[in-house]
Amino acid sequence: MRFSIVIPVYNVKDYLEKCVDSVLAQHTEDYEVILVDDGSTDGSGELCDTLAARAPERIRVIHKPNGGLGDARNVGIEHAKGEYLVFIDSDDYIDEAMLSELAEKVDETHADIISFGFRIDADGDTSQVHTDPLPENTVLTLEGTPDILLALPNAWTRIYTRALFERTGIRYPGRVWYEDIRTTTKLFACAESIVFVHRPYYYYVVRENSITRNKNVDRNREIIDAFDDLLGWYQENGLFAQYRDQLCRLAIDHLFLAASVRVLMIDPKHPLLQEFYQYMRQHFPDFEKNAYIAQLPRARKLAFRLLLHRRYGLLAAMFRAKGRLRA
């Protein structure tokens, strides 16, 4: 079997059927679907069984106590039979040509990881496309192309050989935010071959309770835990010095910029903002001199400078004004 599609399910009754239907519409039959019901309480677990009954030869359901997204993925990994693992979040969906076209890339490259683009579905508007700016259809390694570390770390924009997880023992952490950045960035270092495809096969549905829109400001502290995990792993494996510049840029993107903006948009005086700044100073004392800063878009460079000088109120006001202009 070529693909095992692992779909963690937790309280997504209104989205799950569209997700599963997009998988069943694929132009190939060389796959299985593993629905991992992570202790849903809204009827999603029962819906999993209903959907499986429609395609029993294709869909398996695993019901388990709630353990978080990462734990549900891990359960799917352990039960998978396919050569490649595909992770789909249950509120998202995929292009009907995804598996058949990726199967062709597998036959061409036999890569450990094949990465692809995605579209953002914001209330039905799917015009926004993201692709990682890396060479397409070329077999790469992290050692030869360190900028792979700057790719978005989402689990769902790539497929992975099941053997990669088996030989490394790498798994997703449970019950945490930022589980992807703790995992994908390690898999990049362990993969013997990585291929990027620019076509956007995945549709990411914007929801109000996603991390980027969640109002629980204190949970953003978990980005620090994520980078402690990630940087510690690179140090333990003797890779930190080799990839220090890329890891610094990764921390700038996800911790110093993105997490700081999420916090200041809720509370510009929250102590987490100082914690993020001090974390960067501790682990990357000269982070403002990182060579990759020159590659930031103009708006992100401005946000970086304001955060660097702790002008949190001004940056929050700018974002609010931008939001009003768009309204």
CSV table of C-alpha atoms in Angstrom, one decimal:
chain,number,residue,atom,x,y,z
A,1,MET,CA,0.0,0.0,0.0
A,2,ARG,CA,1.4,3.4,-1.0
A,3,PHE,CA,-0.3,5.9,1.4
A,4,SER,CA,-1.7,5.8,5.0
A,5,ILE,CA,-3.8,8.9,5.6
A,6,VAL,CA,-3.9,9.7,9.3
A,7,ILE,CA,-6.8,12.1,10.3
A,8,PRO,CA,-6.9,13.0,14.0
A,9,VAL,CA,-10.5,13.9,15.0
A,10,TYR,CA,-11.6,16.0,17.9
A,11,ASN,CA,-14.9,17.9,18.0
A,12,VAL,CA,-15.0,18.7,14.3
A,13,LYS,CA,-18.5,17.3,13.4
A,14,ASP,CA,-19.2,20.2,11.1
A,15,TYR,CA,-16.0,19.8,9.1
A,16,LEU,CA,-15.2,16.1,9.1
A,17,GLU,CA,-17.4,14.8,6.3
A,18,LYS,CA,-16.0,17.3,3.8
A,19,CYS,CA,-12.4,16.3,4.8
A,20,VAL,CA,-13.1,12.6,4.4
A,21,ASP,CA,-15.0,13.1,1.1
A,22,SER,CA,-12.0,15.0,-0.3
A,23,VAL,CA,-9.9,11.9,0.4
A,24,LEU,CA,-12.3,9.4,-1.0
A,25,ALA,CA,-12.4,11.5,-4.2
A,26,GLN,CA,-8.8,10.8,-5.0
A,27,HIS,CA,-7.7,9.6,-8.4
A,28,THR,CA,-6.1,6.5,-7.0
A,29,GLU,CA,-7.1,3.7,-4.7
A,30,ASP,CA,-3.7,2.9,-3.3
A,31,TYR,CA,-4.4,4.3,0.2
A,32,GLU,CA,-6.0,3.7,3.5
A,33,VAL,CA,-7.7,6.2,5.9
A,34,ILE,CA,-7.2,6.0,9.6
A,35,LEU,CA,-9.6,8.2,11.6
A,36,VAL,CA,-8.3,8.6,15.1
A,37,ASP,CA,-11.2,9.8,17.3
A,38,ASP,CA,-9.4,11.6,20.2
A,39,GLY,CA,-12.2,11.4,22.7
A,40,SER,CA,-14.6,13.7,20.9
A,41,THR,CA,-17.7,14.9,22.8
A,42,ASP,CA,-19.7,16.5,20.0
A,43,GLY,CA,-20.7,13.4,18.1
A,44,SER,CA,-17.6,13.4,15.9
A,45,GLY,CA,-16.7,9.9,17.1
A,46,GLU,CA,-20.1,8.5,16.0
A,47,LEU,CA,-19.6,10.3,12.6
A,48,CYS,CA,-16.3,8.6,12.2
A,49,ASP,CA,-18.1,5.2,12.4
A,50,THR,CA,-20.8,6.4,10.0
A,51,LEU,CA,-18.2,7.5,7.4
A,52,ALA,CA,-16.3,4.2,7.8
A,53,ALA,CA,-19.4,2.2,7.2
A,54,ARG,CA,-19.7,3.9,3.8
A,55,ALA,CA,-16.3,2.7,2.8
A,56,PRO,CA,-15.3,-0.1,5.1
A,57,GLU,CA,-12.6,-1.4,2.7
A,58,ARG,CA,-10.9,2.0,2.9
A,59,ILE,CA,-11.5,3.6,6.3
A,60,ARG,CA,-10.5,2.4,9.8
A,61,VAL,CA,-11.6,4.1,13.0
A,62,ILE,CA,-9.6,4.2,16.3
A,63,HIS,CA,-11.4,5.5,19.3
A,64,LYS,CA,-9.1,6.6,22.2
A,65,PRO,CA,-9.2,8.9,25.3
A,66,ASN,CA,-8.3,12.5,24.6
A,67,GLY,CA,-4.5,13.0,24.4
A,68,GLY,CA,-4.1,15.9,22.0
A,69,LEU,CA,-3.4,16.2,18.3
A,70,GLY,CA,0.2,14.9,18.5
A,71,ASP,CA,-0.8,11.8,20.5
A,72,ALA,CA,-3.6,11.1,17.9
A,73,ARG,CA,-1.1,11.3,15.1
A,74,ASN,CA,1.2,8.9,16.9
A,75,VAL,CA,-1.6,6.4,17.3
A,76,GLY,CA,-2.2,6.6,13.6
A,77,ILE,CA,1.5,6.1,12.8
A,78,GLU,CA,1.6,2.9,14.9
A,79,HIS,CA,-1.5,1.5,13.1
A,80,ALA,CA,-0.4,2.6,9.6
A,81,LYS,CA,0.4,0.0,6.9
A,82,GLY,CA,1.3,2.3,4.0
A,83,GLU,CA,4.8,3.2,2.7
A,84,TYR,CA,4.1,6.9,3.1
A,85,LEU,CA,2.3,8.8,5.9
A,86,VAL,CA,-0.1,11.6,5.1
A,87,PHE,CA,-1.4,13.8,7.9
A,88,ILE,CA,-4.6,15.8,7.4
A,89,ASP,CA,-6.3,17.9,10.0
A,90,SER,CA,-9.9,17.0,10.2
A,91,ASP,CA,-11.2,20.5,9.5
A,92,ASP,CA,-9.2,20.8,6.3
A,93,TYR,CA,-9.4,19.1,2.9
A,94,ILE,CA,-7.2,18.2,-0.1
A,95,ASP,CA,-7.2,18.4,-3.9
A,96,GLU,CA,-8.5,15.3,-5.6
A,97,ALA,CA,-5.3,14.9,-7.6
A,98,MET,CA,-3.0,15.1,-4.6
A,99,LEU,CA,-2.3,11.4,-4.0
A,100,SER,CA,-2.1,10.3,-7.6
A,101,GLU,CA,0.4,13.1,-8.5
A,102,LEU,CA,2.4,12.6,-5.4
A,103,ALA,CA,2.6,8.9,-6.2
A,104,GLU,CA,4.3,9.9,-9.4
A,105,LYS,CA,6.8,12.0,-7.4
A,106,VAL,CA,7.4,9.0,-5.1
A,107,ASP,CA,8.2,6.8,-8.2
A,108,GLU,CA,10.6,9.4,-9.5
A,109,THR,CA,12.4,10.3,-6.3
A,110,HIS,CA,11.7,7.7,-3.5
A,111,ALA,CA,12.3,10.7,-1.2
A,112,ASP,CA,11.9,10.4,2.5
A,113,ILE,CA,9.9,13.6,2.5
A,114,ILE,CA,7.9,15.3,-0.3
A,115,SER,CA,6.7,18.8,0.5
A,116,PHE,CA,4.0,20.7,-1.3
A,117,GLY,CA,2.1,24.0,-1.2
A,118,PHE,CA,-1.3,24.8,0.3
A,119,ARG,CA,-4.2,27.2,-0.1
A,120,ILE,CA,-5.8,29.1,2.8
A,121,ASP,CA,-9.6,28.8,2.9
A,122,ALA,CA,-10.9,31.9,4.6
A,123,ASP,CA,-14.7,31.8,4.4
A,124,GLY,CA,-14.5,30.1,1.0
A,125,ASP,CA,-11.9,32.4,-0.4
A,126,THR,CA,-9.0,30.1,-1.5
A,127,SER,CA,-7.0,32.7,-3.5
A,128,GLN,CA,-4.1,32.9,-1.0
A,129,VAL,CA,-1.5,30.3,-1.9
A,130,HIS,CA,1.7,29.4,0.0
A,131,THR,CA,4.7,27.5,-1.3
A,132,ASP,CA,8.1,27.3,0.3
A,133,PRO,CA,10.7,29.1,-1.8
A,134,LEU,CA,13.0,26.1,-2.4
A,135,PRO,CA,14.1,24.4,-5.6
A,136,GLU,CA,11.3,22.3,-7.0
A,137,ASN,CA,11.5,18.7,-8.2
A,138,THR,CA,15.1,18.4,-6.9
A,139,VAL,CA,16.3,15.9,-4.4
A,140,LEU,CA,17.7,17.8,-1.4
A,141,THR,CA,19.2,17.2,2.0
A,142,LEU,CA,19.3,19.6,5.0
A,143,GLU,CA,23.1,19.4,5.0
A,144,GLY,CA,23.2,20.6,1.3
A,145,THR,CA,20.4,23.1,1.6
A,146,PRO,CA,20.2,24.4,5.2
A,147,ASP,CA,17.4,26.8,4.2
A,148,ILE,CA,15.0,23.8,4.3
A,149,LEU,CA,14.8,24.7,8.0
A,150,LEU,CA,13.1,27.9,7.1
A,151,ALA,CA,10.2,26.1,5.4
A,152,LEU,CA,6.9,26.2,7.3
A,153,PRO,CA,7.0,23.2,9.7
A,154,ASN,CA,3.3,22.2,9.3
A,155,ALA,CA,2.9,18.4,9.4
A,156,TRP,CA,0.2,18.5,6.8
A,157,THR,CA,2.1,20.1,3.9
A,158,ARG,CA,4.3,17.0,3.2
A,159,ILE,CA,4.3,13.3,3.1
A,160,TYR,CA,6.8,11.1,4.9
A,161,THR,CA,8.1,7.6,4.6
A,162,ARG,CA,6.8,5.5,7.5
A,163,ALA,CA,10.4,4.1,7.7
A,164,LEU,CA,11.6,7.6,8.6
A,165,PHE,CA,9.6,7.6,11.8
A,166,GLU,CA,10.5,4.0,12.5
A,167,ARG,CA,14.2,4.4,12.2
A,168,THR,CA,14.4,7.7,14.1
A,169,GLY,CA,11.8,7.1,16.8
A,170,ILE,CA,10.7,10.7,16.4
A,171,ARG,CA,7.1,11.3,17.4
A,172,TYR,CA,4.7,14.2,18.0
A,173,PRO,CA,4.3,15.5,21.5
A,174,GLY,CA,0.8,15.4,23.0
A,175,ARG,CA,-1.3,18.0,24.6
A,176,VAL,CA,0.8,20.9,23.5
A,177,TRP,CA,0.7,23.8,21.0
A,178,TYR,CA,3.4,24.0,18.4
A,179,GLU,CA,3.8,20.3,18.1
A,180,ASP,CA,4.8,20.6,14.4
A,181,ILE,CA,7.8,22.8,15.0
A,182,ARG,CA,9.1,20.3,17.6
A,183,THR,CA,8.8,17.4,15.1
A,184,THR,CA,9.1,18.4,11.4
A,185,THR,CA,12.4,20.3,12.0
A,186,LYS,CA,13.9,17.1,13.5
A,187,LEU,CA,12.7,15.0,10.6
A,188,PHE,CA,14.3,17.4,8.1
A,189,ALA,CA,17.7,16.7,9.8
A,190,CYS,CA,17.2,12.9,9.7
A,191,ALA,CA,15.8,12.6,6.2
A,192,GLU,CA,18.1,11.3,3.5
A,193,SER,CA,16.2,13.0,0.7
A,194,ILE,CA,13.6,15.8,0.6
A,195,VAL,CA,11.7,17.0,-2.5
A,196,PHE,CA,9.6,20.2,-2.8
A,197,VAL,CA,6.6,20.4,-5.1
A,198,HIS,CA,5.1,23.9,-5.5
A,199,ARG,CA,1.6,22.9,-6.5
A,200,PRO,CA,-0.9,23.6,-3.6
A,201,TYR,CA,-2.6,20.3,-2.9
A,202,TYR,CA,-3.8,21.1,0.6
A,203,TYR,CA,-6.6,23.5,1.8
A,204,TYR,CA,-6.1,25.0,5.2
A,205,VAL,CA,-9.5,26.2,6.7
A,206,VAL,CA,-9.2,29.2,9.0
A,207,ARG,CA,-11.2,28.7,12.2
A,208,GLU,CA,-11.7,31.0,15.1
A,209,ASN,CA,-10.2,28.6,17.6
A,210,SER,CA,-7.0,28.0,15.7
A,211,ILE,CA,-3.7,28.9,17.5
A,212,THR,CA,-3.4,32.0,15.5
A,213,ARG,CA,-6.8,33.3,16.6
A,214,ASN,CA,-7.0,31.8,20.1
A,215,LYS,CA,-7.4,34.3,22.9
A,216,ASN,CA,-5.7,32.3,25.6
A,217,VAL,CA,-2.7,34.5,25.7
A,218,ASP,CA,-0.8,32.5,28.3
A,219,ARG,CA,-0.7,29.4,26.2
A,220,ASN,CA,1.7,31.2,23.8
A,221,ARG,CA,4.4,30.5,26.4
A,222,GLU,CA,4.5,27.0,25.0
A,223,ILE,CA,6.5,28.4,22.0
A,224,ILE,CA,9.3,28.7,24.5
A,225,ASP,CA,8.9,25.0,25.5
A,226,ALA,CA,8.9,24.1,21.8
A,227,PHE,CA,12.2,25.9,21.1
A,228,ASP,CA,13.7,24.4,24.2
A,229,ASP,CA,12.8,21.0,22.8
A,230,LEU,CA,14.0,21.8,19.3
A,231,LEU,CA,17.3,23.6,20.2
A,232,GLY,CA,18.1,20.9,22.8
A,233,TRP,CA,17.6,18.2,20.2
A,234,TYR,CA,20.0,19.9,17.8
A,235,GLN,CA,22.6,20.4,20.5
A,236,GLU,CA,22.3,16.8,21.7
A,237,ASN,CA,22.8,15.6,18.2
A,238,GLY,CA,25.8,17.9,17.5
A,239,LEU,CA,24.0,19.9,14.9
A,240,PHE,CA,23.4,23.3,16.6
A,241,ALA,CA,26.5,25.0,15.5
A,242,GLN,CA,26.1,23.8,11.9
A,243,TYR,CA,22.5,25.2,11.7
A,244,ARG,CA,22.7,28.1,14.2
A,245,ASP,CA,21.9,30.8,11.7
A,246,GLN,CA,18.8,28.9,10.3
A,247,LEU,CA,17.6,28.0,13.8
A,248,CYS,CA,18.0,31.7,14.9
A,249,ARG,CA,15.9,32.8,11.9
A,250,LEU,CA,13.3,30.1,12.7
A,251,ALA,CA,13.1,31.5,16.3
A,252,ILE,CA,12.8,35.0,14.9
A,253,ASP,CA,9.9,34.0,12.7
A,254,HIS,CA,7.9,31.8,15.1
A,255,LEU,CA,8.8,33.1,18.6
A,256,PHE,CA,10.0,36.7,18.4
A,257,LEU,CA,7.7,37.8,15.6
A,258,ALA,CA,4.6,35.6,15.3
A,259,ALA,CA,4.1,34.7,19.0
A,260,SER,CA,4.9,38.3,20.1
A,261,VAL,CA,2.3,39.7,17.7
A,262,ARG,CA,-0.3,37.3,18.9
A,263,VAL,CA,0.3,38.3,22.5
A,264,LEU,CA,0.5,42.1,22.0
A,265,MET,CA,-2.7,42.1,20.0
A,266,ILE,CA,-4.4,40.9,23.2
A,267,ASP,CA,-2.3,42.6,25.8
A,268,PRO,CA,0.6,44.9,24.8
A,269,LYS,CA,1.8,44.9,28.4
A,270,HIS,CA,1.8,41.2,28.9
A,271,PRO,CA,5.1,39.9,30.5
A,272,LEU,CA,5.4,37.2,27.9
A,273,LEU,CA,6.7,39.9,25.5
A,274,GLN,CA,9.7,40.4,27.7
A,275,GLU,CA,10.2,36.7,28.1
A,276,PHE,CA,10.3,36.2,24.3
A,277,TYR,CA,12.9,39.0,24.0
A,278,GLN,CA,15.0,37.6,26.8
A,279,TYR,CA,14.8,34.1,25.3
A,280,MET,CA,16.3,35.4,22.0
A,281,ARG,CA,19.0,37.2,23.9
A,282,GLN,CA,19.9,34.1,25.9
A,283,HIS,CA,20.0,31.6,23.0
A,284,PHE,CA,21.0,34.0,20.2
A,285,PRO,CA,22.8,37.0,21.8
A,286,ASP,CA,23.4,38.7,18.5
A,287,PHE,CA,20.1,37.7,16.8
A,288,GLU,CA,19.5,41.2,15.4
A,289,LYS,CA,22.5,40.7,13.2
A,290,ASN,CA,21.3,37.4,11.7
A,291,ALA,CA,21.9,37.5,8.0
A,292,TYR,CA,18.4,36.2,7.2
A,293,ILE,CA,16.8,39.4,8.5
A,294,ALA,CA,17.6,41.1,5.2
A,295,GLN,CA,15.2,38.6,3.5
A,296,LEU,CA,12.2,39.6,5.7
A,297,PRO,CA,9.4,41.5,3.8
A,298,ARG,CA,9.3,45.2,4.6
A,299,ALA,CA,6.4,45.0,7.0
A,300,ARG,CA,8.0,42.2,9.0
A,301,LYS,CA,11.3,44.1,9.1
A,302,LEU,CA,9.4,47.0,10.7
A,303,ALA,CA,7.7,44.7,13.2
A,304,PHE,CA,11.1,43.2,14.0
A,305,ARG,CA,12.6,46.7,14.7
A,306,LEU,CA,9.7,47.7,16.9
A,307,LEU,CA,9.8,44.5,18.9
A,308,LEU,CA,13.6,44.9,19.2
A,309,HIS,CA,13.1,48.3,20.8
A,310,ARG,CA,10.1,47.0,22.8
A,311,ARG,CA,7.6,49.4,21.2
A,312,TYR,CA,4.8,47.1,21.8
A,313,GLY,CA,2.0,49.6,22.0
A,314,LEU,CA,3.0,51.3,18.7
A,315,LEU,CA,3.1,47.9,16.9
A,316,ALA,CA,-0.3,46.9,18.3
A,317,ALA,CA,-1.8,50.2,17.2
A,318,MET,CA,-0.4,49.7,13.7
A,319,PHE,CA,-1.9,46.2,13.5
A,320,ARG,CA,-5.3,47.5,14.7
A,321,ALA,CA,-5.2,50.3,12.1
A,322,LYS,CA,-4.4,47.8,9.4
A,323,GLY,CA,-7.3,45.7,10.5
A,324,ARG,CA,-9.7,48.7,10.3
A,325,LEU,CA,-8.5,49.6,6.8
A,326,ARG,CA,-9.2,46.1,5.6
A,327,ALA,CA,-12.7,46.0,7.2
